[in-house]
Amino acid sequence: PDETARQAVESLGLELGENDYWTEDGVLARGVVCLSQYDWAAEEPWVAPLQYEWLLQTKRTRVESIPRYTVEMVAQHVRRLRDLPWVQPSALADSHLVLGRSQGWPEDKPLDGWQMGDPAVPPQKVFGYVITDWDTPDVFQTDTGETRKLRVVLVAGNHPVEMHGDWALHGMISFLVSDDPRAATLRRKAVFYVYPMVNPDGRYLQVRRPTVSPDRWVRTRGNPELHAAGQADHNRVWTTGDRFSTIRLVTSAMRADTGGQADYLWDFHGGYPHNPGDYRTTAEGHDSPYARALEARQAPYPEVLRRTSSGAPTMLRSWAMTPEGLNVPYSFTFEPGCQLDKRGILRAGKALALGFYDVVSGQAPPPPGPPEPDPDLVARQPMAPVLTWRFQVDCGPQGLAGEPLPGQVHAGQWSDEPHFTDSGNQALVLDGSTTYADLGHPTAVVEARSLTVAAWVRGSARPSSTRYLVSRWQTRANQRTWALVQHQGTRSLNVLLTPTGSFARRKNYVSTFPVFDGNWRHVAFTYQPGDDSEQDGKLRVFVDGVELRDGAGLEILDDDPVPELFLATAPLLVGAWTEPGRFFPGEIDELAIWNSSLDPAQIKWLAENSLLRLENRDTPDPA
């Protein structure tokens, strides 16, 4: 046993100390740290080529359902990878794939009421490497039309205790470097930039800490360097530049490796003890070819939840999407569930890699489009609206009887392009920064219990925040009621309703396809309040006269009961919310509002005709 122990320790570059010993169950104990033999041969064949001989673990060898993943394991994994022909150092790494070292930290003295302090943290290696086929660089056409390799950034180890993510990345890397033909295709058509442990000080301390720190945040999310600076979470400091050693090393390497432009990013976290886990991205990320491939595969495992989240601006995932970061259009976080055992989480990592294989091999499902119109639906002319605005320089908003209503355009411009409707040849151009129109408080709109809002709109930008087309939505004093908006970070249409004025209870419906795609689109929503038999109100969303339904052009993000609309004091604005702010970039024409809920046949008529024809009660042209 002594000779076996000595060989095991030396294989990890460590020395056998006089206080080390074998336990009864065959574990070599080293203080609170131990070595245990680990049989990779029992795992999937695609993992076997990277089998470990030994793992450095703690006496508490497991986190929920999996073994702990230590900084020594990362180092040993990297040592085995660096000899493979398709693995090379990061642009800023040395030949051992080392970017540099973390700051480390001296021993913390015992605190009042605690018998032991935290051990010293030696400066830890921070690794970065690149996986691709360097000899036969095949290419593939990206979403932006470029012909180059797909660029994917992979990161793990942000939070010290979230080790399921490390195992998932391990499974993904093991597949990417395997002999599987699909892995070979991925290496030809994609390049993977890997940063496997971005907070090594936090992980080193976590697996060696003899007691639970009274500060649970530094224990679970930070490291001593962050804690000394008043920061608790390693995933909330990615915009701090050179302030912290690990952030400086990793962000510099990422930008040097990718040239400041990548296509996808995965930040591996996890896991949750009491739910199946999730992966999260923006709404547009869920519409990406990769996310569609994952959904078609039921990957990374069938029970996983798909969550829509933009994330805090200081998170890695958010930083990567900025020009100061990596300009990544699709950035994901994986929070796997703790019910997965080691084999299950390794397979989840492999499934995430196979999603990229579907993208580069052309097997990803096509992007969702608008639902097909109902061929049996016959258009029917609606009643007159209580408010119309055809957006002509000499024609302001009008009421039900054609009477003029207040309406002031701020910093507005008018298009001089002939419009395809016959209501004139102008539309209001909204510059996305200062232009909006204020219609005040038209009584018929403010007091409406039922509601229909319709307009022609055109836009093509993809702002990072939600932008407001038409709204009565004032965040100050919680005076929200309804809003027709462009969803944050996407080109999707979004409708919001609330019964209370706050955002705590709401209906939040989003189109699953781009509406703001550079073309003129007719958009509308209707709302019918609840009654004695149906307590909840009914919201319906339409694009180009076609109703969007859940799973057929529409994603329902929130669906709280809205039995009636809140009677807000917010004014009616076009092109902004009522601060004002969140300005919409694009054009709008033929706004119309009813104090009733039009049916689908009437919405279809509006999409096929014009307000001028409606005002004149013209008969639609059969052609």
XYZ file of C-alpha atoms in Angstrom:
623
model
C 0.000 0.000 0.000
C 2.767 2.487 0.809
C 4.447 2.062 -2.575
C 1.086 2.272 -4.374
C 0.268 5.422 -2.449
C 3.638 6.957 -3.262
C 3.149 6.267 -6.992
C -0.345 7.702 -6.891
C 0.765 10.889 -5.190
C 3.777 11.331 -7.457
C 1.578 10.875 -10.546
C -0.119 14.120 -9.516
C 3.157 15.914 -8.920
C 2.728 15.769 -5.125
C 4.858 14.331 -2.346
C 3.764 11.719 0.160
C 3.787 13.260 3.641
C 4.468 11.501 6.920
C 0.909 12.165 8.100
C -0.708 10.527 5.078
C -2.320 7.128 5.575
C -4.648 4.588 3.986
C -8.157 4.360 5.401
C -9.972 1.066 5.820
C -11.897 1.536 2.574
C -8.735 2.006 0.536
C -8.596 5.803 0.484
C -5.311 7.637 0.997
C -6.053 10.456 3.436
C -4.017 13.671 3.371
C -5.361 15.887 6.117
C -8.793 16.850 4.858
C -7.716 15.862 1.359
C -7.542 12.327 0.040
C -6.703 10.357 -3.080
C -9.034 7.660 -4.328
C -8.672 5.305 -7.239
C -11.172 5.956 -9.996
C -12.110 3.573 -12.782
C -12.824 5.420 -16.004
C -12.867 2.157 -17.950
C -16.404 1.578 -16.680
C -17.567 4.802 -18.316
C -18.675 5.430 -21.880
C -16.071 4.433 -24.509
C -15.715 8.044 -25.617
C -14.487 8.960 -22.122
C -12.029 6.074 -21.731
C -9.132 7.611 -23.746
C -8.869 10.306 -21.050
C -9.147 7.987 -18.054
C -7.728 9.203 -14.792
C -5.542 7.023 -12.617
C -6.314 9.003 -9.501
C -8.529 11.859 -8.365
C -7.736 14.295 -5.612
C -10.842 14.610 -3.441
C -11.943 15.539 0.049
C -13.205 13.218 2.734
C -16.633 14.452 1.698
C -16.055 13.067 -1.776
C -19.437 13.947 -3.262
C -21.555 16.996 -3.993
C -25.128 15.715 -4.082
C -24.994 12.917 -6.684
C -21.478 13.354 -8.107
C -17.825 13.283 -6.993
C -16.213 16.636 -6.332
C -14.284 18.238 -9.180
C -11.017 19.721 -7.914
C -8.369 22.026 -9.339
C -5.972 19.055 -9.391
C -8.400 17.172 -11.618
C -8.482 20.114 -14.008
C -4.682 20.169 -14.148
C -4.480 16.438 -14.796
C -7.137 16.660 -17.499
C -5.207 19.462 -19.205
C -1.965 17.468 -19.061
C -3.624 14.635 -20.952
C -5.297 16.942 -23.478
C -2.221 18.924 -24.443
C -0.641 15.928 -26.209
C -3.576 15.567 -28.613
C -3.012 16.927 -32.154
C -6.174 19.041 -32.195
C -5.523 20.788 -28.862
C -3.328 23.900 -28.806
C -2.732 26.633 -26.224
C -4.841 29.742 -26.027
C -3.248 32.740 -27.748
C -2.028 33.995 -24.348
C -1.154 30.601 -22.812
C 2.190 28.834 -22.601
C 2.925 25.382 -24.003
C 1.386 23.827 -20.888
C -1.934 25.594 -21.682
C -1.461 27.930 -18.697
C -2.703 31.525 -19.083
C -1.191 32.623 -15.785
C -1.845 32.301 -12.085
C -4.513 33.593 -9.774
C -3.657 35.860 -6.879
C -3.872 33.248 -4.123
C -4.386 34.237 -0.488
C -2.711 33.843 2.920
C -4.244 31.785 5.695
C -7.287 33.333 7.345
C -7.118 33.307 11.136
C -9.926 31.702 13.164
C -12.947 33.921 13.629
C -14.845 34.473 16.869
C -16.892 31.397 17.610
C -15.049 29.269 15.058
C -12.320 26.833 15.933
C -10.547 26.962 12.586
C -9.942 29.588 9.933
C -9.501 29.051 6.209
C -6.255 27.545 4.917
C -3.870 29.490 2.706
C -4.569 29.429 -1.032
C -1.446 29.146 -3.212
C -1.670 30.986 -6.566
C -3.509 28.626 -8.890
C -2.968 27.950 -12.572
C -5.624 29.332 -14.924
C -5.873 27.295 -18.122
C -6.975 28.141 -21.647
C -6.839 25.989 -24.771
C -8.373 25.624 -28.220
C -9.846 22.502 -29.849
C -10.168 22.270 -33.638
C -8.775 20.383 -36.614
C -5.716 22.468 -37.386
C -4.641 20.516 -40.483
C -7.863 20.296 -42.518
C -9.797 23.466 -41.748
C -13.225 22.885 -43.233
C -15.682 25.779 -43.004
C -19.367 26.420 -42.659
C -21.643 29.410 -43.281
C -22.657 31.250 -40.125
C -25.957 32.993 -39.394
C -24.393 36.274 -40.526
C -23.434 34.837 -43.915
C -19.704 34.564 -43.159
C -17.846 31.507 -44.376
C -15.578 30.426 -41.521
C -15.475 28.018 -38.627
C -18.182 28.236 -35.996
C -16.692 29.834 -32.854
C -17.805 28.432 -29.508
C -16.575 29.573 -26.073
C -16.816 27.101 -23.154
C -16.371 28.186 -19.522
C -16.727 26.399 -16.167
C -15.833 26.894 -12.522
C -17.361 30.328 -11.895
C -18.848 29.219 -8.568
C -16.847 27.032 -6.156
C -19.584 24.567 -5.149
C -21.366 24.174 -8.498
C -19.464 21.133 -9.719
C -22.133 19.517 -11.884
C -21.189 22.046 -14.551
C -17.545 20.957 -14.428
C -18.550 17.361 -15.021
C -20.808 18.426 -17.909
C -17.942 20.334 -19.536
C -15.702 17.317 -18.945
C -18.169 15.121 -20.823
C -18.393 17.646 -23.644
C -14.608 17.944 -24.027
C -14.165 14.179 -23.844
C -16.514 13.800 -26.786
C -14.965 16.644 -28.799
C -11.507 15.031 -28.694
C -12.773 11.479 -29.247
C -12.591 9.333 -32.398
C -16.340 9.611 -33.008
C -16.909 10.685 -36.670
C -19.307 13.396 -35.483
C -16.572 14.815 -33.249
C -14.209 14.821 -36.240
C -16.809 16.783 -38.239
C -17.124 19.275 -35.406
C -13.371 19.785 -35.263
C -13.302 20.508 -39.009
C -16.193 22.969 -38.983
C -15.960 24.556 -35.539
C -13.371 25.847 -33.108
C -13.866 25.558 -29.343
C -12.169 27.977 -26.927
C -12.064 26.327 -23.495
C -11.435 27.927 -20.080
C -12.105 25.012 -17.713
C -11.678 26.588 -14.265
C -12.060 30.365 -14.117
C -12.247 30.641 -10.307
C -9.595 28.165 -9.092
C -8.973 29.959 -5.777
C -12.627 29.579 -4.835
C -12.647 25.893 -5.785
C -9.327 25.172 -4.032
C -10.601 26.752 -0.838
C -14.014 25.116 -1.009
C -12.724 21.540 -1.114
C -10.189 22.196 1.678
C -12.134 24.392 4.054
C -12.408 22.463 7.334
C -15.460 24.404 8.508
C -18.366 26.173 6.920
C -17.504 29.839 6.627
C -19.926 32.223 8.378
C -19.976 34.157 5.109
C -21.808 31.725 2.860
C -21.374 33.895 -0.247
C -17.584 33.741 -0.313
C -17.946 30.033 0.379
C -20.263 29.274 -2.513
C -19.720 31.988 -5.124
C -16.557 33.988 -4.589
C -12.931 33.683 -3.510
C -10.707 35.497 -0.972
C -9.493 38.070 -3.509
C -13.066 39.091 -4.332
C -14.157 38.968 -0.712
C -11.400 41.355 0.364
C -12.680 43.834 -2.230
C -16.279 43.561 -1.022
C -17.409 41.329 -3.883
C -19.188 38.063 -3.134
C -19.912 36.526 -6.530
C -17.369 35.599 -9.219
C -20.156 35.730 -11.803
C -20.949 39.385 -11.058
C -17.535 40.937 -11.779
C -16.930 40.183 -15.465
C -17.058 43.888 -16.368
C -14.348 44.891 -13.857
C -11.438 44.711 -16.317
C -8.058 44.297 -14.595
C -9.352 44.548 -11.033
C -9.307 40.792 -10.311
C -6.628 38.342 -11.404
C -8.876 35.604 -12.786
C -11.161 37.996 -14.669
C -8.155 39.763 -16.193
C -6.545 36.528 -17.376
C -9.671 34.938 -18.821
C -11.262 37.954 -20.530
C -7.950 38.932 -22.127
C -7.492 35.395 -23.435
C -11.052 35.183 -24.741
C -10.726 38.377 -26.738
C -7.296 37.406 -28.074
C -8.487 33.923 -29.048
C -11.740 34.942 -30.745
C -10.719 38.339 -32.097
C -13.656 39.742 -30.129
C -16.220 37.816 -32.170
C -17.742 34.435 -31.263
C -21.004 32.726 -32.188
C -21.970 30.868 -29.008
C -20.929 30.798 -25.353
C -21.694 28.227 -22.652
C -21.177 29.070 -18.974
C -21.434 25.798 -17.012
C -22.934 26.019 -13.509
C -25.231 23.781 -11.414
C -26.917 22.190 -9.872
C -30.300 22.458 -8.243
C -31.200 19.861 -5.568
C -34.965 19.916 -6.026
C -35.715 20.579 -9.689
C -34.626 19.057 -12.993
C -32.279 21.928 -13.820
C -32.362 24.251 -16.791
C -30.430 26.060 -19.442
C -31.141 29.728 -19.957
C -30.608 32.305 -22.655
C -32.433 35.229 -24.254
C -35.607 34.741 -26.303
C -33.544 35.098 -29.447
C -31.085 32.537 -28.112
C -33.943 30.058 -27.821
C -34.709 30.709 -31.503
C -31.094 30.096 -32.567
C -30.218 27.077 -34.729
C -28.347 25.538 -31.809
C -31.220 25.862 -29.325
C -33.603 24.409 -31.910
C -31.222 21.466 -32.316
C -31.135 20.911 -28.545
C -34.919 20.985 -28.360
C -35.233 18.508 -31.230
C -32.776 16.185 -29.465
C -34.430 16.710 -26.070
C -30.935 17.656 -24.980
C -29.034 17.865 -22.761
C -31.632 15.524 -21.202
C -35.427 15.280 -21.634
C -36.432 16.785 -18.266
C -34.355 19.965 -18.579
C -36.231 23.279 -18.449
C -35.748 26.023 -21.036
C -35.706 29.426 -19.348
C -35.666 32.876 -20.930
C -33.324 35.257 -19.130
C -31.046 38.116 -20.146
C -29.011 37.912 -16.937
C -27.397 40.668 -14.905
C -25.163 42.947 -17.021
C -22.082 42.041 -14.943
C -22.431 38.289 -15.549
C -20.129 36.424 -17.926
C -23.019 35.555 -20.230
C -24.082 39.201 -20.502
C -20.545 40.595 -20.859
C -19.880 38.171 -23.718
C -22.803 39.631 -25.696
C -21.436 43.197 -25.622
C -18.979 44.895 -28.023
C -16.566 45.193 -25.086
C -16.844 41.432 -24.693
C -17.116 38.900 -27.509
C -20.113 40.166 -29.534
C -21.733 36.767 -28.979
C -25.326 36.737 -30.276
C -26.255 33.538 -28.414
C -25.008 33.088 -24.852
C -26.162 30.231 -22.594
C -25.946 29.206 -18.933
C -26.326 25.545 -17.923
C -27.708 24.839 -14.442
C -28.057 21.036 -14.420
C -30.199 19.274 -11.859
C -28.591 17.416 -8.967
C -30.633 14.305 -9.728
C -28.110 13.488 -12.474
C -25.402 11.051 -11.449
C -21.871 11.147 -12.835
C -22.734 9.106 -15.897
C -25.836 11.214 -16.579
C -24.011 14.535 -16.367
C -21.210 13.295 -18.643
C -23.821 12.268 -21.195
C -25.459 15.689 -20.871
C -22.154 17.298 -21.849
C -21.902 15.019 -24.859
C -25.477 15.938 -25.863
C -24.579 19.641 -25.754
C -21.705 18.947 -28.156
C -23.988 16.992 -30.503
C -26.257 20.034 -30.739
C -23.362 21.883 -32.379
C -22.849 18.908 -34.686
C -26.454 19.351 -35.869
C -25.758 23.022 -36.592
C -22.569 22.549 -38.619
C -23.918 19.508 -40.481
C -27.133 21.264 -41.508
C -29.367 19.027 -39.400
C -30.714 21.740 -37.090
C -34.460 22.356 -37.540
C -35.344 25.406 -39.672
C -36.159 28.677 -37.907
C -39.752 29.085 -36.820
C -41.923 31.229 -39.040
C -45.348 32.766 -38.636
C -48.224 30.296 -38.555
C -50.179 29.674 -41.729
C -53.352 31.755 -42.125
C -56.693 30.042 -41.736
C -57.994 29.586 -45.325
C -61.594 29.388 -44.086
C -61.483 32.681 -42.191
C -63.429 35.341 -44.115
C -62.407 38.934 -43.470
C -65.115 41.127 -41.963
C -65.060 44.915 -41.663
C -64.939 46.112 -38.030
C -66.776 49.011 -36.439
C -65.170 52.434 -36.244
C -62.286 52.798 -33.739
C -62.314 55.280 -30.865
C -58.870 56.562 -31.893
C -57.057 56.646 -35.214
C -53.862 58.265 -36.409
C -52.736 57.905 -40.008
C -49.482 59.790 -39.300
C -49.665 62.486 -41.938
C -48.037 65.858 -41.372
C -51.382 67.624 -41.803
C -53.557 65.000 -40.115
C -53.357 64.310 -36.383
C -55.134 61.747 -34.239
C -58.922 61.561 -34.453
C -61.727 60.243 -32.282
C -64.763 58.102 -33.041
C -66.656 60.867 -34.852
C -63.598 62.215 -36.631
C -63.011 64.930 -34.046
C -59.361 65.933 -33.552
C -57.605 64.603 -30.467
C -54.480 65.959 -28.761
C -51.307 64.533 -30.159
C -47.823 65.999 -30.028
C -44.839 64.526 -31.878
C -41.462 65.101 -30.204
C -38.424 65.288 -32.522
C -40.389 63.456 -35.186
C -39.610 62.909 -38.831
C -41.951 61.819 -41.584
C -41.108 59.304 -44.261
C -41.561 60.475 -47.841
C -41.843 56.981 -49.284
C -45.183 56.059 -50.840
C -46.870 53.632 -48.481
C -48.586 50.565 -49.854
C -51.866 51.487 -48.155
C -54.123 54.205 -49.552
C -54.186 56.286 -46.359
C -51.466 58.608 -47.569
C -47.813 58.453 -48.410
C -46.261 59.115 -45.012
C -45.402 57.296 -41.798
C -43.828 58.454 -38.548
C -40.113 57.676 -38.369
C -38.961 56.848 -34.824
C -35.205 57.269 -34.362
C -34.889 55.019 -31.299
C -33.346 57.723 -29.122
C -35.559 60.851 -28.891
C -38.630 60.524 -31.126
C -42.041 59.748 -29.659
C -45.628 60.988 -29.768
C -47.752 61.883 -26.742
C -51.537 61.509 -27.086
C -52.362 62.444 -23.508
C -55.340 60.751 -21.859
C -58.102 60.110 -24.426
C -61.116 59.145 -22.322
C -62.354 56.318 -24.536
C -58.938 54.655 -24.374
C -58.237 55.312 -20.685
C -61.608 53.921 -19.567
C -61.718 50.986 -21.988
C -62.415 47.635 -20.311
C -62.128 45.710 -23.575
C -59.389 46.737 -25.960
C -57.957 46.326 -29.450
C -54.712 48.003 -30.540
C -53.517 47.718 -34.152
C -50.858 49.399 -36.305
C -48.528 48.940 -39.250
C -44.897 48.850 -38.100
C -41.473 48.372 -39.609
C -38.149 47.863 -37.851
C -34.942 45.907 -38.254
C -32.724 46.792 -35.282
C -32.204 44.418 -32.361
C -31.880 46.621 -29.262
C -30.605 45.008 -26.079
C -33.532 46.359 -24.034
C -37.295 46.279 -24.553
C -38.556 49.043 -26.881
C -42.099 50.418 -26.778
C -44.263 50.937 -29.873
C -47.578 51.918 -28.286
C -48.105 51.912 -24.546
C -49.713 53.156 -21.402
C -46.813 51.966 -19.271
C -45.329 54.174 -16.563
C -42.960 52.467 -14.125
C -42.962 55.371 -11.680
C -45.688 54.863 -9.061
C -46.639 51.564 -10.765
C -48.926 53.075 -13.410
C -48.670 50.283 -15.973
C -51.647 48.861 -17.830
C -50.721 47.624 -21.347
C -47.887 47.853 -23.871
C -47.145 46.735 -27.430
C -43.344 46.386 -27.578
C -40.296 44.907 -29.277
C -38.968 42.202 -26.974
C -35.552 42.789 -25.397
C -32.584 41.629 -27.432
C -34.732 40.175 -30.221
C -36.785 41.119 -33.281
C -39.913 39.587 -31.753
C -43.226 41.252 -30.952
C -44.158 41.380 -27.269
C -47.486 42.257 -25.590
C -47.697 43.097 -21.874
C -50.785 43.495 -19.654
C -51.141 43.954 -15.902
C -54.177 44.137 -13.571
C -52.424 45.945 -10.721
C -50.116 48.570 -12.210
C -47.032 46.720 -10.979
C -45.024 44.135 -12.902
C -45.527 41.456 -10.259
C -48.642 40.069 -12.000
C -48.764 40.165 -15.772
C -49.465 38.554 -19.078
C -46.327 38.501 -21.197
C -46.708 37.038 -24.714
C -43.825 36.986 -27.257
C -43.745 35.953 -30.916
C -41.369 33.070 -31.648
C -40.334 34.501 -35.027
C -38.899 37.875 -36.084
C -41.585 40.494 -36.672
C -39.153 43.407 -36.966
C -37.336 42.011 -39.991
C -37.191 45.135 -42.163
C -40.640 44.601 -43.698
C -43.910 46.345 -43.003
C -46.028 44.198 -40.676
C -49.553 44.619 -39.402
C -49.564 43.917 -35.659
C -52.500 43.829 -33.263
C -53.651 42.531 -29.924
C -57.090 42.221 -28.348
C -58.124 41.929 -24.721
C -61.470 40.747 -23.360
C -61.946 41.073 -19.573
C -63.100 38.186 -17.405
C -66.688 37.656 -16.306
C -68.607 35.595 -13.752
C -67.917 32.328 -15.584
C -64.349 33.103 -16.680
C -62.362 35.011 -14.070
C -59.307 35.568 -16.264
C -59.298 37.970 -19.192
C -58.287 36.794 -22.663
C -55.316 38.203 -24.581
C -54.903 37.434 -28.305
C -51.975 38.487 -30.521
C -52.015 38.878 -34.329
C -49.360 39.457 -36.998
C -50.385 40.209 -40.604
C -53.944 39.211 -39.779
C -52.999 35.770 -38.435
C -53.595 34.883 -34.791
C -50.542 33.547 -32.951
C -51.183 30.696 -30.539
C -49.081 29.094 -27.834
C -46.636 26.805 -29.626
C -47.691 28.147 -33.030
C -45.882 31.451 -33.397
C -46.279 32.466 -29.754
C -44.437 31.819 -26.490
C -46.272 32.642 -23.271
C -43.626 33.792 -20.801
C -46.077 34.834 -18.073
C -49.810 34.186 -17.894
C -51.041 35.518 -14.568
C -54.781 36.188 -14.313
C -55.781 39.633 -15.602
C -59.540 39.788 -14.951
C -59.529 43.471 -15.881
C -57.008 46.093 -16.937
C -55.562 48.492 -14.404
C -56.946 52.029 -14.715
C -53.561 53.696 -14.911
C -52.901 57.427 -14.984
C -50.131 56.949 -17.550
C -50.580 58.841 -20.837
C -50.830 57.099 -24.191
C -47.454 57.229 -25.963
C -46.262 56.094 -29.377
C -42.606 55.079 -29.717
C -41.717 55.083 -26.004
C -42.905 54.284 -22.514
C -44.088 57.099 -20.321
C -40.873 58.123 -18.551
C -40.284 58.752 -21.567
C -37.651 56.263 -22.632
C -37.087 52.853 -24.239
C -37.577 54.526 -27.649
C -38.544 52.278 -30.551
C -36.264 52.375 -33.644
C -38.367 52.081 -36.794
C -41.559 53.381 -38.396
C -45.229 53.267 -37.508
C -48.374 53.982 -39.510
C -52.151 53.674 -39.212
C -52.529 53.335 -35.464
C -56.065 52.394 -34.414
C -57.551 51.625 -30.983
C -60.989 50.200 -30.141
C -62.708 49.987 -26.747
C -63.872 46.519 -27.737
C -62.205 43.211 -28.510
C -62.304 42.645 -32.275
C -62.623 39.085 -33.520
C -60.078 37.375 -35.832
C -62.142 38.083 -38.958
C -62.101 41.813 -38.209
C -58.349 41.786 -37.544
C -57.856 39.980 -40.850
C -59.836 42.738 -42.601
C -57.599 45.399 -41.043
C -54.457 43.651 -42.262
C -55.847 43.531 -45.803
C -57.221 47.086 -45.961
C -56.513 50.595 -44.715
C -57.809 53.026 -42.135
C -58.890 55.460 -44.831
C -61.146 52.814 -46.310
C -62.504 52.082 -42.851
C -63.128 55.763 -42.133
C -64.892 56.231 -45.477
C -66.800 52.975 -45.062
C -65.515 51.919 -48.481
C -66.274 48.449 -49.768
C -63.063 46.391 -49.942
C -61.715 45.735 -53.405
C -62.337 42.015 -54.150
C -58.954 41.883 -55.916
